[in-house]
PDB file of C-alpha atoms in Angstrom:
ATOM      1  CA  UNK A1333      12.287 -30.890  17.738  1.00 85.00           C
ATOM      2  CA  UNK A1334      12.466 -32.440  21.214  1.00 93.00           C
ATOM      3  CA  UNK A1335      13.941 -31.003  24.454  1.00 97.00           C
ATOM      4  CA  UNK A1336      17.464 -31.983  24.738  1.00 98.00           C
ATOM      5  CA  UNK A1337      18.621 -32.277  28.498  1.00 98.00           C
ATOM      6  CA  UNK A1338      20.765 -28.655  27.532  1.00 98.00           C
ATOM      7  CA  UNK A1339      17.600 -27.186  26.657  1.00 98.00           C
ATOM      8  CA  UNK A1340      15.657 -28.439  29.721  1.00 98.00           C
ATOM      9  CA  UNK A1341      18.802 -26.997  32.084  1.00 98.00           C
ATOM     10  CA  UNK A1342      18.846 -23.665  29.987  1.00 98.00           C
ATOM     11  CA  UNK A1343      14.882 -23.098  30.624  1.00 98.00           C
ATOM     12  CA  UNK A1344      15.325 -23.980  34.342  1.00 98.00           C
ATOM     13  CA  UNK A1345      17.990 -22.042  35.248  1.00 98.00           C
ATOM     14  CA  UNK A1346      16.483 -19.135  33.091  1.00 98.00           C
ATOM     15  CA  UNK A1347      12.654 -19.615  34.497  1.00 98.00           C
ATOM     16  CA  UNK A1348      14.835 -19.336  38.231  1.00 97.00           C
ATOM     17  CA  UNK A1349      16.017 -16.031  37.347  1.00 97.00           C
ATOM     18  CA  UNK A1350      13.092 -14.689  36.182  1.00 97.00           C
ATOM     19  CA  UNK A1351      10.774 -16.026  38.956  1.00 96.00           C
ATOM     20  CA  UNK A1352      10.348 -13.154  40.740  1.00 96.00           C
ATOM     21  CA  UNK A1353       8.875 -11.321  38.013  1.00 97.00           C
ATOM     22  CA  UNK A1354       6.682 -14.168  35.890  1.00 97.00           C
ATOM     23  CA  UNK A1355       3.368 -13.010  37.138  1.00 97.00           C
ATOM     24  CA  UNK A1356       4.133  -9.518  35.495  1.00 98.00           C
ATOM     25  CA  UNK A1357       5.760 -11.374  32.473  1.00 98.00           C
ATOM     26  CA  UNK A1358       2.537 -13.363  32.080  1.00 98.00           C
ATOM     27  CA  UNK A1359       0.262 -10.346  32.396  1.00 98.00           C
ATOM     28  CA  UNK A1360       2.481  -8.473  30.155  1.00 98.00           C
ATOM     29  CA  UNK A1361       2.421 -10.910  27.685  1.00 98.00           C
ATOM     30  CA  UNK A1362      -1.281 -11.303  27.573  1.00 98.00           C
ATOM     31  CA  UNK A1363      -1.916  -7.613  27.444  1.00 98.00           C
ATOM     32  CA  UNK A1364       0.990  -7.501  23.792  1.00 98.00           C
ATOM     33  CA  UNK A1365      -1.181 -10.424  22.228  1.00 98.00           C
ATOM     34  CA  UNK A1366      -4.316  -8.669  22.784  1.00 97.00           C
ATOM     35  CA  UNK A1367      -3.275  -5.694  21.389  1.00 97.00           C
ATOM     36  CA  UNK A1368      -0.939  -6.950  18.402  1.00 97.00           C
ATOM     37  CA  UNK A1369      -3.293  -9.885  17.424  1.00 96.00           C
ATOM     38  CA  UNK A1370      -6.640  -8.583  18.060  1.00 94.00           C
ATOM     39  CA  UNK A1371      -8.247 -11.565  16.752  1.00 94.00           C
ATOM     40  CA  UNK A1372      -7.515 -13.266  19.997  1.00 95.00           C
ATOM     41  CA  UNK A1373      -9.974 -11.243  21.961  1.00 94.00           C
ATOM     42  CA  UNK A1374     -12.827 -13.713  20.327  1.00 93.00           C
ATOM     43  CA  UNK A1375     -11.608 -15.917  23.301  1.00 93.00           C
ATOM     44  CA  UNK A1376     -12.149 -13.373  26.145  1.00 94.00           C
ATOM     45  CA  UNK A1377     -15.743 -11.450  24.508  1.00 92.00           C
ATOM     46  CA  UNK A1378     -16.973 -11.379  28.573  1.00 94.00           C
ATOM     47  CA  UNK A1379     -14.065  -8.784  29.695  1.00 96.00           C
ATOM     48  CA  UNK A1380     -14.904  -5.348  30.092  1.00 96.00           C
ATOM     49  CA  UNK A1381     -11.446  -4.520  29.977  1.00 95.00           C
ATOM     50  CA  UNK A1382      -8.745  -5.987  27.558  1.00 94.00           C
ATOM     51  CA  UNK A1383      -5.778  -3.167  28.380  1.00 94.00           C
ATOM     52  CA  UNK A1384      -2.675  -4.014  29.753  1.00 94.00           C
ATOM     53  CA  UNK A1385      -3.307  -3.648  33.746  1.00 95.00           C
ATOM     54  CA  UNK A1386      -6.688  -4.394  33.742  1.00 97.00           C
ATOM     55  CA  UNK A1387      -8.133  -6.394  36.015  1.00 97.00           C
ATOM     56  CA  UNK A1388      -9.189  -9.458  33.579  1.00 97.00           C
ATOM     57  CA  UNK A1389      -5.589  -8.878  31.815  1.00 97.00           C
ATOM     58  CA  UNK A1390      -3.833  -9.320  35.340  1.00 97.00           C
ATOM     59  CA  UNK A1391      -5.797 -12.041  37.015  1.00 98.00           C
ATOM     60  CA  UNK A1392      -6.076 -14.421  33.289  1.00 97.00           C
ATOM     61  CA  UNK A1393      -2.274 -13.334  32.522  1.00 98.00           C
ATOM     62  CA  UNK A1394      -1.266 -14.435  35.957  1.00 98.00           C
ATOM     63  CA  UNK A1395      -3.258 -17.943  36.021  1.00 98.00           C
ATOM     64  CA  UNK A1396      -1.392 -18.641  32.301  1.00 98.00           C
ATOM     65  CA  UNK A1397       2.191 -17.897  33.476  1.00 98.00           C
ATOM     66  CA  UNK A1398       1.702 -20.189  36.875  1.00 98.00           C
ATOM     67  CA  UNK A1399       0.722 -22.887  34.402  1.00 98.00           C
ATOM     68  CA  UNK A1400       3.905 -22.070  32.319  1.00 98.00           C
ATOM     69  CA  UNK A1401       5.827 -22.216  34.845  1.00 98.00           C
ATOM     70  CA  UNK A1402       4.584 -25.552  36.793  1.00 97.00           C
ATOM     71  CA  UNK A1403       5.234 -27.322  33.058  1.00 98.00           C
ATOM     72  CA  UNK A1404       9.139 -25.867  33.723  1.00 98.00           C
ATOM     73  CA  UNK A1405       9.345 -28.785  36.169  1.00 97.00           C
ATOM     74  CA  UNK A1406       7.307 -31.069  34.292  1.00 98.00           C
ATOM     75  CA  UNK A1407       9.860 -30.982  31.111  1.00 98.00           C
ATOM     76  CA  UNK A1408      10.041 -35.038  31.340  1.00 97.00           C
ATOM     77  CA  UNK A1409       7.052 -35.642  30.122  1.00 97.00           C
ATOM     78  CA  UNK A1410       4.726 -32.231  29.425  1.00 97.00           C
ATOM     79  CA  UNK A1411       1.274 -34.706  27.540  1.00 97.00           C
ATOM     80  CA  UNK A1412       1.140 -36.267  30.637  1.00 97.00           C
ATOM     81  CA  UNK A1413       1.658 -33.433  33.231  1.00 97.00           C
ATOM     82  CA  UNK A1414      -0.474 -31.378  30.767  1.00 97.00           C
ATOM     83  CA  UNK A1415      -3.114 -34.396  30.049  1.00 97.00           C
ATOM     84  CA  UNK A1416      -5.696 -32.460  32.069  1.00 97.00           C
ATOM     85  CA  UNK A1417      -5.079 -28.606  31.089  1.00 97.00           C
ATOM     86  CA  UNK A1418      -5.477 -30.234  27.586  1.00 97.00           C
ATOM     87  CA  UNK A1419      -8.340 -31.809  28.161  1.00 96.00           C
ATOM     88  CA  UNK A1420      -9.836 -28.872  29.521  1.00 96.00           C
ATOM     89  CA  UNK A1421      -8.613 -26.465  25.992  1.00 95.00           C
ATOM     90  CA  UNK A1422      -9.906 -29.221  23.629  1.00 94.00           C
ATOM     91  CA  UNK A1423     -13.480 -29.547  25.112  1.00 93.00           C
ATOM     92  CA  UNK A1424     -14.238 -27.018  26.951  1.00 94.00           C
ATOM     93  CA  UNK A1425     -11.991 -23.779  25.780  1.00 94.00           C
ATOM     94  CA  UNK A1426     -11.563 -24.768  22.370  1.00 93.00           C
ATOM     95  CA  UNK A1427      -8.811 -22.535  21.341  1.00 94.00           C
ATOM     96  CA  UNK A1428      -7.401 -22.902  18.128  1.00 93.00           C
ATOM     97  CA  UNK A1429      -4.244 -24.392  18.967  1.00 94.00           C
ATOM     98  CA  UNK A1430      -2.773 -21.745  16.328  1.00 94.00           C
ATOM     99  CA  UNK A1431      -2.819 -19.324  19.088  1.00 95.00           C
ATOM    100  CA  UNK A1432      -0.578 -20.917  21.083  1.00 97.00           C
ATOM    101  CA  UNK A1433       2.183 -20.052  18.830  1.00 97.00           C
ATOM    102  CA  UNK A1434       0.872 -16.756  19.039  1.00 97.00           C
ATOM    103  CA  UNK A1435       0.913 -16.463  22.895  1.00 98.00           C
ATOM    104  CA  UNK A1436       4.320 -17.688  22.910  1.00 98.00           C
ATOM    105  CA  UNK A1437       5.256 -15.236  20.164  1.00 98.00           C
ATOM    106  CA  UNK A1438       4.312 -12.753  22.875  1.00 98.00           C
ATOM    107  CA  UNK A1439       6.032 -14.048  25.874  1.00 98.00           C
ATOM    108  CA  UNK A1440       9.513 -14.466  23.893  1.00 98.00           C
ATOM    109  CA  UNK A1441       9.191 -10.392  23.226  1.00 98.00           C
ATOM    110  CA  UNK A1442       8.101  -9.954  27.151  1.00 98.00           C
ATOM    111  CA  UNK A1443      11.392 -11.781  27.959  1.00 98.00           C
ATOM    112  CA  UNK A1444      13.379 -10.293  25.651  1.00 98.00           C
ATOM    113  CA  UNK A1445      12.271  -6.623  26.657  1.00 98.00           C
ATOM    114  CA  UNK A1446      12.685  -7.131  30.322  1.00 98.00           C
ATOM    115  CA  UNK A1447      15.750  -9.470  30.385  1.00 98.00           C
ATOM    116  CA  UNK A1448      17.615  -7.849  27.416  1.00 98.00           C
ATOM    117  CA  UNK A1449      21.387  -9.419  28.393  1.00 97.00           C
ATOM    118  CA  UNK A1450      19.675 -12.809  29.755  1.00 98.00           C
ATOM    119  CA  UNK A1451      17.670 -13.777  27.185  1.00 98.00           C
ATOM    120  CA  UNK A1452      20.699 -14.208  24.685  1.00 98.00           C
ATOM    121  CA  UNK A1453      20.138 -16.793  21.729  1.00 98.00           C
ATOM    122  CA  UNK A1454      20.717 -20.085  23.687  1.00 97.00           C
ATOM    123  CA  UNK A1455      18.224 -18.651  26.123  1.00 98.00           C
ATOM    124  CA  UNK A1456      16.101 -18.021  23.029  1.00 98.00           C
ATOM    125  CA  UNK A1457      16.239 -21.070  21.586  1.00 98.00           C
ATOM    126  CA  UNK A1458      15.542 -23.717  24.650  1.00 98.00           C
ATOM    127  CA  UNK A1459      12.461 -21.735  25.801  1.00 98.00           C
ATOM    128  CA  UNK A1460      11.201 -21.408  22.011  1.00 98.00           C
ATOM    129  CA  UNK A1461      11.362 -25.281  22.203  1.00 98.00           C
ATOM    130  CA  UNK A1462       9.896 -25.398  25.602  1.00 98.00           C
ATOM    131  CA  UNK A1463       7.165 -23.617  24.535  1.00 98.00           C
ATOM    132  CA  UNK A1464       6.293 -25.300  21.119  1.00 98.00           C
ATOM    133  CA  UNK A1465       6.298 -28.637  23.210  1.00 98.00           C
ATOM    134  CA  UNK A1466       4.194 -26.875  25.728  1.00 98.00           C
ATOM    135  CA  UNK A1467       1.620 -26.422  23.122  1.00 98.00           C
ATOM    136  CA  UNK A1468       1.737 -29.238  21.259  1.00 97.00           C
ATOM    137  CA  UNK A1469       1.191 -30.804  25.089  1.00 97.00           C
ATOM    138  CA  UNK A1470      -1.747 -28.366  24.951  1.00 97.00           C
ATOM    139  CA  UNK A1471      -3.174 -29.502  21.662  1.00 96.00           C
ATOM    140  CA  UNK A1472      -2.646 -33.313  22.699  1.00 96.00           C
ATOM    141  CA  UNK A1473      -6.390 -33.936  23.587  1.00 95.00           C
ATOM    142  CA  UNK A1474      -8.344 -32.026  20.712  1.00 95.00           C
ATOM    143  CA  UNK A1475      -8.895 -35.039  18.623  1.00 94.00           C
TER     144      UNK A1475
ATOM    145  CA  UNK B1342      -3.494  -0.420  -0.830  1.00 81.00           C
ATOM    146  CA  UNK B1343      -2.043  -0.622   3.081  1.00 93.00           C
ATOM    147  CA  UNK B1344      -3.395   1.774   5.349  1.00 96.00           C
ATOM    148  CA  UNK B1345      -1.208   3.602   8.166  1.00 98.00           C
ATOM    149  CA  UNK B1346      -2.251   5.664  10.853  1.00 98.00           C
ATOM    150  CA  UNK B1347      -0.167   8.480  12.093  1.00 98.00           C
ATOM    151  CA  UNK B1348       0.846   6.752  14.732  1.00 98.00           C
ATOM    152  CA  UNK B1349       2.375   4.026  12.478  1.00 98.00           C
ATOM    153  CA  UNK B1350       3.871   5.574  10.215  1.00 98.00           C
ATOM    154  CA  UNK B1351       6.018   7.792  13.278  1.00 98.00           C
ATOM    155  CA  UNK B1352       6.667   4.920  14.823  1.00 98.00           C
ATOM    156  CA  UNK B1353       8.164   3.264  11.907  1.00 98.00           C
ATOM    157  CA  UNK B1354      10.142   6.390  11.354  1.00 98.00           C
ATOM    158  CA  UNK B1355      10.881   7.046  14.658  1.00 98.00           C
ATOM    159  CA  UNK B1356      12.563   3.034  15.327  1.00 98.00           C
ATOM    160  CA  UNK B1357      14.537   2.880  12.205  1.00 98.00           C
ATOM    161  CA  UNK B1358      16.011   6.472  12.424  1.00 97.00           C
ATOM    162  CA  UNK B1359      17.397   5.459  15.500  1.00 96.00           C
ATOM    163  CA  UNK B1360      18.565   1.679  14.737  1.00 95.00           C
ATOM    164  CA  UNK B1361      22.128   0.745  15.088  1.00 97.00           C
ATOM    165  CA  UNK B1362      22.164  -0.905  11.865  1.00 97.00           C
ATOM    166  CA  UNK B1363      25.595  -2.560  12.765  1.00 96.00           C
ATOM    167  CA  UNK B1364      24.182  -4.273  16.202  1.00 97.00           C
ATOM    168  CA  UNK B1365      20.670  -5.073  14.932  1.00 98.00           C
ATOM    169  CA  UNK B1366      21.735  -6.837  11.567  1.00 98.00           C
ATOM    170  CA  UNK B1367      24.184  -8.911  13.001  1.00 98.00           C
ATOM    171  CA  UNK B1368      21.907  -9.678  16.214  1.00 98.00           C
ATOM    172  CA  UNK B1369      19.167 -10.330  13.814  1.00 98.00           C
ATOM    173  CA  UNK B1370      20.364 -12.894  11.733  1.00 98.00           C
ATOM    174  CA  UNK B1371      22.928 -14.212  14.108  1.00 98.00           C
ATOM    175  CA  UNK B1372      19.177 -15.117  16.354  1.00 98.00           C
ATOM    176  CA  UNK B1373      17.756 -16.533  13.340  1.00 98.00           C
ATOM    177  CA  UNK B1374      20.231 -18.836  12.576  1.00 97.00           C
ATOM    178  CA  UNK B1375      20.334 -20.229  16.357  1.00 98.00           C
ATOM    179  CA  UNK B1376      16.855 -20.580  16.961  1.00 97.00           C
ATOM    180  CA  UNK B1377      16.140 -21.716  13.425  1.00 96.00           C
ATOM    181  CA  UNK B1378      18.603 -24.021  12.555  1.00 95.00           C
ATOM    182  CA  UNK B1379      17.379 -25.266   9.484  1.00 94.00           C
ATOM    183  CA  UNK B1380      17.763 -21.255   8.115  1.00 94.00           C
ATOM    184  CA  UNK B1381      21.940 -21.879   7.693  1.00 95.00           C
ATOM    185  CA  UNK B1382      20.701 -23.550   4.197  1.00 93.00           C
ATOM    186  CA  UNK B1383      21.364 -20.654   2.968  1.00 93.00           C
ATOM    187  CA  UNK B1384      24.540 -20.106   4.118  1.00 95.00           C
ATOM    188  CA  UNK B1385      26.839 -22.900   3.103  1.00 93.00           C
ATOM    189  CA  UNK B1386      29.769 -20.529   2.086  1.00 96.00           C
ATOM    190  CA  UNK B1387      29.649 -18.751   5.634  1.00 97.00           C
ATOM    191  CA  UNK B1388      31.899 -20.482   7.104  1.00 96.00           C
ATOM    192  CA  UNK B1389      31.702 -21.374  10.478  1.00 96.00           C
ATOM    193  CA  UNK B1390      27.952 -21.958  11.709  1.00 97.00           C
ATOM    194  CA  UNK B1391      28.718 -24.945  13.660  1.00 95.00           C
ATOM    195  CA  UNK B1392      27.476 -23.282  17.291  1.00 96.00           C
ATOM    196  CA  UNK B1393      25.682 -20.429  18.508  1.00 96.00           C
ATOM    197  CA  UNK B1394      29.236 -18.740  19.355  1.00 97.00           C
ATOM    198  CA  UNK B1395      30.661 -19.394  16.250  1.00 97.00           C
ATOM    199  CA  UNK B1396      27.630 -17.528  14.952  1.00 98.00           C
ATOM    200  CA  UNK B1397      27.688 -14.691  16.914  1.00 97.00           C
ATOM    201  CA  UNK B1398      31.366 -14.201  15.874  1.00 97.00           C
ATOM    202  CA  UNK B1399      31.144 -14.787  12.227  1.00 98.00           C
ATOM    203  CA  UNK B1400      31.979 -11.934   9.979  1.00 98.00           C
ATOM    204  CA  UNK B1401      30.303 -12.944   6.994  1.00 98.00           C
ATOM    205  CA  UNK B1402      27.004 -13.361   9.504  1.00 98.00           C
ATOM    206  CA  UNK B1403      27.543  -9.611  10.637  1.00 98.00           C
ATOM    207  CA  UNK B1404      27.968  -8.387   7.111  1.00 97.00           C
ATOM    208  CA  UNK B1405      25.278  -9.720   6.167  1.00 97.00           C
ATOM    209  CA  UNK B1406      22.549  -9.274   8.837  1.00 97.00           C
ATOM    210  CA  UNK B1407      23.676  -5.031   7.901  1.00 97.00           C
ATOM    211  CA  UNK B1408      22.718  -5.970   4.200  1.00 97.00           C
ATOM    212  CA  UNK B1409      19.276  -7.864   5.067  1.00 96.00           C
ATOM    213  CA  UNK B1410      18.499  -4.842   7.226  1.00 96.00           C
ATOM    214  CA  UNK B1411      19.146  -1.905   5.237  1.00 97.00           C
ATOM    215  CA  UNK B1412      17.048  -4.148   2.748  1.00 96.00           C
ATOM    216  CA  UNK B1413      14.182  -3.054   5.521  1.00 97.00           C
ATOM    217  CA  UNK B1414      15.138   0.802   4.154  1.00 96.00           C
ATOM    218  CA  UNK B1415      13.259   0.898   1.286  1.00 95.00           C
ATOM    219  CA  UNK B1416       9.873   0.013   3.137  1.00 97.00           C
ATOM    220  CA  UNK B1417      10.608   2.996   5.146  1.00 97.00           C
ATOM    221  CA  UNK B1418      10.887   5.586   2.547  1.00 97.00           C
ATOM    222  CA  UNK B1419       8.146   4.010   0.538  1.00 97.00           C
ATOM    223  CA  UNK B1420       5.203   2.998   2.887  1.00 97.00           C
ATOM    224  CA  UNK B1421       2.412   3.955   0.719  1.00 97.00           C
ATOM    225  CA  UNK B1422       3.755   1.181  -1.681  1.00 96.00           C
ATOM    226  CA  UNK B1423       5.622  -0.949  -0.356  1.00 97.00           C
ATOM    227  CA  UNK B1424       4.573  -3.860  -2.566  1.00 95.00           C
ATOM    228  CA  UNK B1425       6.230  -2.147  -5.783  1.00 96.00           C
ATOM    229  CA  UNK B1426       9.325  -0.953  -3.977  1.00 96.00           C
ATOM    230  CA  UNK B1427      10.086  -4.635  -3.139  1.00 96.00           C
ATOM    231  CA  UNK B1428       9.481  -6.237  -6.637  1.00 96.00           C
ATOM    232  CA  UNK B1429      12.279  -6.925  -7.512  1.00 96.00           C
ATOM    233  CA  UNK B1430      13.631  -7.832  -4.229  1.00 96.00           C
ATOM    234  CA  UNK B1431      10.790 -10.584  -4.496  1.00 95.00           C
ATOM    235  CA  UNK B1432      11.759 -11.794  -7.349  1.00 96.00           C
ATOM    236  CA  UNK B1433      15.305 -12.418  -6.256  1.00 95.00           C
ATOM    237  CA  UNK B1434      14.859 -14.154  -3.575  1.00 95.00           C
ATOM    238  CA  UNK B1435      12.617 -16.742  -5.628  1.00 93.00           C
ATOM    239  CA  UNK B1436      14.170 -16.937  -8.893  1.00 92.00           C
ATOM    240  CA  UNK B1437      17.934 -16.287  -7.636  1.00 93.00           C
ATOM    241  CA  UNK B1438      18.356 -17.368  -4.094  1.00 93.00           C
ATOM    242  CA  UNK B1439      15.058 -19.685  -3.796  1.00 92.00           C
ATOM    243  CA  UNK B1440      14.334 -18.710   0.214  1.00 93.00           C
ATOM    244  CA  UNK B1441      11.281 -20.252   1.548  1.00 93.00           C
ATOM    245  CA  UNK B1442       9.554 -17.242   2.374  1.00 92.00           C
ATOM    246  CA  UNK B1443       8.143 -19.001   5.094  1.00 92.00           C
ATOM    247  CA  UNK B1444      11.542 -18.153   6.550  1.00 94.00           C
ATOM    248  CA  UNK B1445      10.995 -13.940   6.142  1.00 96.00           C
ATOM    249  CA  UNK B1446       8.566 -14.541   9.107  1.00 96.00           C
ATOM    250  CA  UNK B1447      11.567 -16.486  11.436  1.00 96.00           C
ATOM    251  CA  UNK B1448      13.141 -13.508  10.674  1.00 98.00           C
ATOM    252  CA  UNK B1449      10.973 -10.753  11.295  1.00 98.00           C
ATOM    253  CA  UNK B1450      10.313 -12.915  14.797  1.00 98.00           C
ATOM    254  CA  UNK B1451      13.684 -12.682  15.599  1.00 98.00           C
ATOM    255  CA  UNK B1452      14.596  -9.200  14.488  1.00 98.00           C
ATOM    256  CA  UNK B1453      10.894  -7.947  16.818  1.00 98.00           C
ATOM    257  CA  UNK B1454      12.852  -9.775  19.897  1.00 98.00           C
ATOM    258  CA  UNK B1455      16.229  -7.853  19.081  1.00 98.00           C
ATOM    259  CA  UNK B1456      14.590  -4.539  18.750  1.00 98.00           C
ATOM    260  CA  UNK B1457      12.639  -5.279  21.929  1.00 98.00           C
ATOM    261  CA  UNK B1458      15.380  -5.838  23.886  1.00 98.00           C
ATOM    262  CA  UNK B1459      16.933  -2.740  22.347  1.00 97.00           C
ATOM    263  CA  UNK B1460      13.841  -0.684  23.450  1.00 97.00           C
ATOM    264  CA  UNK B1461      13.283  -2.036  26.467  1.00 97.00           C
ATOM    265  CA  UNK B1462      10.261  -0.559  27.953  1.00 97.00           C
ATOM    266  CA  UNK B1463       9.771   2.519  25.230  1.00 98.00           C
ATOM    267  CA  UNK B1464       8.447  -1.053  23.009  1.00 98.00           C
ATOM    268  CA  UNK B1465       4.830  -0.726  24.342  1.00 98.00           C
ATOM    269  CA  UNK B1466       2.108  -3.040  22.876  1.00 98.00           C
ATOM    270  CA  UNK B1467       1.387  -0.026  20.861  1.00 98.00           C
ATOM    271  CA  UNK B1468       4.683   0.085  18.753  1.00 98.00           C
ATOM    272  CA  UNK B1469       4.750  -3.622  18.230  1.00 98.00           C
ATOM    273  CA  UNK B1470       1.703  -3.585  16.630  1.00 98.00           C
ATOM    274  CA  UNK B1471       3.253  -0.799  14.632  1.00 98.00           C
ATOM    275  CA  UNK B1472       6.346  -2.879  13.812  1.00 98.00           C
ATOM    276  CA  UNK B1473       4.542  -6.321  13.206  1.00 98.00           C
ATOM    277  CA  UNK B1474       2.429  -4.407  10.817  1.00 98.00           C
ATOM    278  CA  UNK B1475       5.017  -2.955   8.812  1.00 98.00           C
ATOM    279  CA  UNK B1476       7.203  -6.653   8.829  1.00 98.00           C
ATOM    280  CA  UNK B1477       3.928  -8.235   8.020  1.00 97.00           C
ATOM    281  CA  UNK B1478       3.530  -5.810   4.625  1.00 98.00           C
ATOM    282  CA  UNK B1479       7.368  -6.527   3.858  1.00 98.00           C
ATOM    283  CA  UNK B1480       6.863  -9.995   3.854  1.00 97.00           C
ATOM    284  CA  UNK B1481       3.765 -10.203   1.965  1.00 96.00           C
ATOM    285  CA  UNK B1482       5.518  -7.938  -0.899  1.00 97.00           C
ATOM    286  CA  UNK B1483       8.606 -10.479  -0.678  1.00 96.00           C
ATOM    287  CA  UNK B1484       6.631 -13.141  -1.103  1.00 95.00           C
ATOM    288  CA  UNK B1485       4.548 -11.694  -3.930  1.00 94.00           C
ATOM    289  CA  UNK B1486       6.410 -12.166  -6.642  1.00 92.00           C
ATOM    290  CA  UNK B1487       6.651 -16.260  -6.051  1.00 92.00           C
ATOM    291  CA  UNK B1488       5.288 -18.548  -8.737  1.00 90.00           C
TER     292      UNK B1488
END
């Protein structure tokens, strides 16, 4: 299911409108996942705080979206742009790459409840791609 | 036996007494059929699929996206079991219409994304839970019934 040059020019001129707000979309995003799939809060055991607006939530949520949205321009070829965040999940973070689909689960709703008439289908459907190849990038290194 | 907390089981009430069933059906599966191609198999007598504008114009698409929904009804007026209310609906879509339930889920995704964007704001963390809870139980007693 590779990016078609539509799809990259879909998430591009999407991620532009939305730039403004991606460090609250990333934060947001974070906070859903902890809440709706508890499970991932194995990953952040050292946080005081896992609400939405805490300080861990906001920094961590912030740091993930950046990333997100420096692959946006790295579309050509995301398991080399990503080669060293991989490396960094697969031997130091080891995250089940499973989550990844979760996380991305999470930013798709973030999108969809704070962009309601821009995030249309097409929208939907590039940056679903986008982020399935982000992860796979992700997952490149584990073994 | 699923358990529900108050708050769960007002939510669940509280989002479907409100849903445009029109909008949210059609939405729904128009979404599903975009983002998940491969989901128009079941479709072949719909018509015109062949883009996502033909899609979101297709009659037969809007019909049915009401019918899939309403399906959801039954869940809501039967929480405390919704694994015998949807029995027979399981075995229908195995023995009659042979979905891949691992499509249910592409669908629930997509119908959580329409509803958020219906909600807005008012579709905290809190009430998603709520709602992924309640699409996770419908599609476990959909897919029950599978041999």
């Amino acid at each position: 299911m590779s990016l078609t040059a539509k799809d990259k020019d879909v998430v591009k001129a999407f991620w532009g409108k939305i730039s403004s707000k991606a460090d609250a979309i990333g934060q947001e995003a974070l906070g859903r996942m902890l809440v709706v799939y508890p499970q991932t809060k194995i990953y952040f055991a050292h946080w005081p705080d896992y609400s939405l607006g805490s300080a861990q939530v906001n920094k961590h949520g912030k740091t993930v979206m950046r990333a997100i949205t420096d692959a946006v321009g790295k579309m050509d070829d995301l398991i080399g742009g990503l080669s060293s965040l991989s490396d960094l999940h697969a031997t130091t973070l080891r995250v089940d790459p499973g989550n990844f689909k979760i996380l991305s689960h999470n930013i798709l709703v973030t999108l969809a409840v704070h962009f309601p008439a821009d995030f249309t289908a097409e929208v939907h459907v590039a940056v679903d791609k986008f982020l399935a190849a982000l992860s796979a990038a992700l997952a490149d290194k584990y073994r | 036996m699923v358990e529900w907390t108050e708050f769960e089981r007002a939510t669940i009430q509280d989002i479907f007494s409100k849903m445009n069933y029109d909008v949210v059906g059609q939405q729904s599966l128009a979404r599903c059929l975009i983002v998940y191609p491969w989901t128009q198999r079941y479709f072949g007598n719909f018509g015109n699929l062949y883009n996502a504008a033909a899609i979101m114009g297709n009659p037969m698409v809007a019909a049915h996206g009401k019918v899939v929904l309403h399906g959801l009804d039954r869940a809501v007026k039967n929480m405390d079991n919704i694994k015998a209310a949807y029995a027979e609906l399981s075995v229908l879509h195995s023995e009659k219409l042979h979905v891949d339930p691992d499509n249910f889920r592409l669908l629930g995704d997509c119908l959580t994304v329409v509803v958020a964007a219906q909600l807005g704001a008012a579709f905290t963390p809190e009430v998603q839970a709520a709602f992924q809870k309640f699409l996770a139980v419908v599609i476990s007693s959909l897919q029950r019934q599978y041999h």
